[in-house]
């Protein structure tokens, strides 16, 4: 069985190890979604990851619902990503762009309009605004005639991402964002071709994935799902038929890899009793499977050994340990991540986490 430190082929990408950096929103961009130079330093510091999955990047202003998060819908945004991807490549790393539309997880003061979703619902989670958290607003259901425009926003952003030097795309269909608001039945009450049956609820994900594949190729396209437990208030009463159907559909399209964020009953990140869906989904998705959430080295290697996963993505450990691959390899202690600076601006809690070498230098 492979170890975490063996190479792997993820579609068109051959990654040097199986320690993947999970997508992490860090809110260090400008208010108009333009990446800032400190983001290059941050990603370069983490370039020894087998693959970096970028923070969520908005496909449109309508979808860029968090504060200080980057986009890929304007030339200025695309231009500002170029030095970041170049710097990651120069450091020997690979980076794919996670493309996102937040749907109802937005606020009119940030996105300039009433948030949209599959249906008229209110997220139970507070909205992010430039004046601090505010109660979420009632969402406006997208009209059927608006769906082609939504799909096109993903293909445009995908094309911009490739022009900006990204090595591929991850479609963010997890964590209660817009695609997930269509997928799961506690947020989708539609009675048209985009609601009700599993096939209908899968339709936006299928159309968006096919559109991205047309632009960048299936072997440079990946998808992230969060199949168990509520995320951002989005949940499903019967996840197994839904997510095995999603796995089968994505297998048919032939995407480069599928990433699943799965919560455990005792996890530190939204614990849930809903069982992990990966064992069932693995039977339907035959490509590489990347698993996430609350992993340490022992659990990660165990899931590779059992054949459940091909690689593991790490989120918070990569925030606080830029040299995570080396630390896992050497079984060195990990620095804990400080929540207080997850979404603050500036370098504190962002580019100032030490490597083992930095720690040795001051010892
Ligand atoms: C600060 C922070 C920002 C996050 N941003 C994103 C994001 O932009 N896109 C996404 O899919 N998940 C996001 N997540 C979820 C992580 O990718 C990951 O699933 C989660 O941290 C659990 O993995 P871990 O236990 O290794 O940290 C974020 C998590 C944290 C802590």
XYZ file of C-alpha atoms and ligand atoms in Angstrom, residues 22-26 54-57 66 98 170 172 174-175 224 259 261 263 268-269 292-295 313-317 319 342-343, ligand 1:
64
model
C -7.367 21.640 1.613
C -9.109 24.796 0.385
C -8.936 27.505 3.054
C -10.614 30.894 2.869
C -8.270 33.379 4.536
C -6.717 27.259 -3.340
C -9.085 29.067 -1.030
C -12.602 29.451 -2.464
C -12.495 31.935 -5.363
C -17.626 36.347 2.156
C -11.397 26.205 -6.059
C -11.886 22.358 -8.188
C -16.816 23.820 -4.752
C -19.520 21.321 -0.561
C -20.142 23.130 2.719
C -15.458 18.814 -3.597
C -12.504 15.315 -2.643
C -15.020 16.577 3.462
C -17.273 15.006 9.586
C -13.543 19.354 16.105
C -15.247 20.623 12.949
C -10.634 15.337 4.477
C -11.470 16.411 7.974
C -9.747 15.983 11.283
C -6.961 13.785 9.977
C -6.236 16.781 2.449
C -5.366 18.793 5.540
C -6.875 22.178 6.339
C -6.077 23.667 9.732
C -2.769 21.762 10.023
C -2.586 26.940 8.236
C -8.275 32.726 10.295
C -10.102 35.568 8.536
C -10.264 29.011 8.096
C -10.969 27.985 7.259
C -11.348 28.321 5.974
C -11.959 27.372 5.142
N -12.268 27.704 3.854
C -12.748 26.757 2.997
C -12.940 27.055 1.620
O -12.660 28.163 1.139
N -13.444 26.068 0.840
C -13.740 24.829 1.331
O -14.195 23.961 0.582
N -13.539 24.512 2.637
C -13.030 25.442 3.456
N -12.755 25.117 4.764
C -12.847 23.714 5.204
C -11.460 23.045 5.101
O -11.084 22.880 3.745
C -11.459 21.664 5.762
O -12.481 20.919 5.184
C -11.657 21.746 7.286
O -10.743 22.652 7.860
C -11.485 20.363 7.923
O -10.201 19.862 7.644
P -9.057 19.873 8.796
O -9.624 19.066 9.944
O -7.863 19.223 8.154
O -8.844 21.295 9.186
C -12.193 26.065 5.619
C -11.827 25.750 6.948
C -11.211 26.677 7.749
C -10.774 26.280 9.143
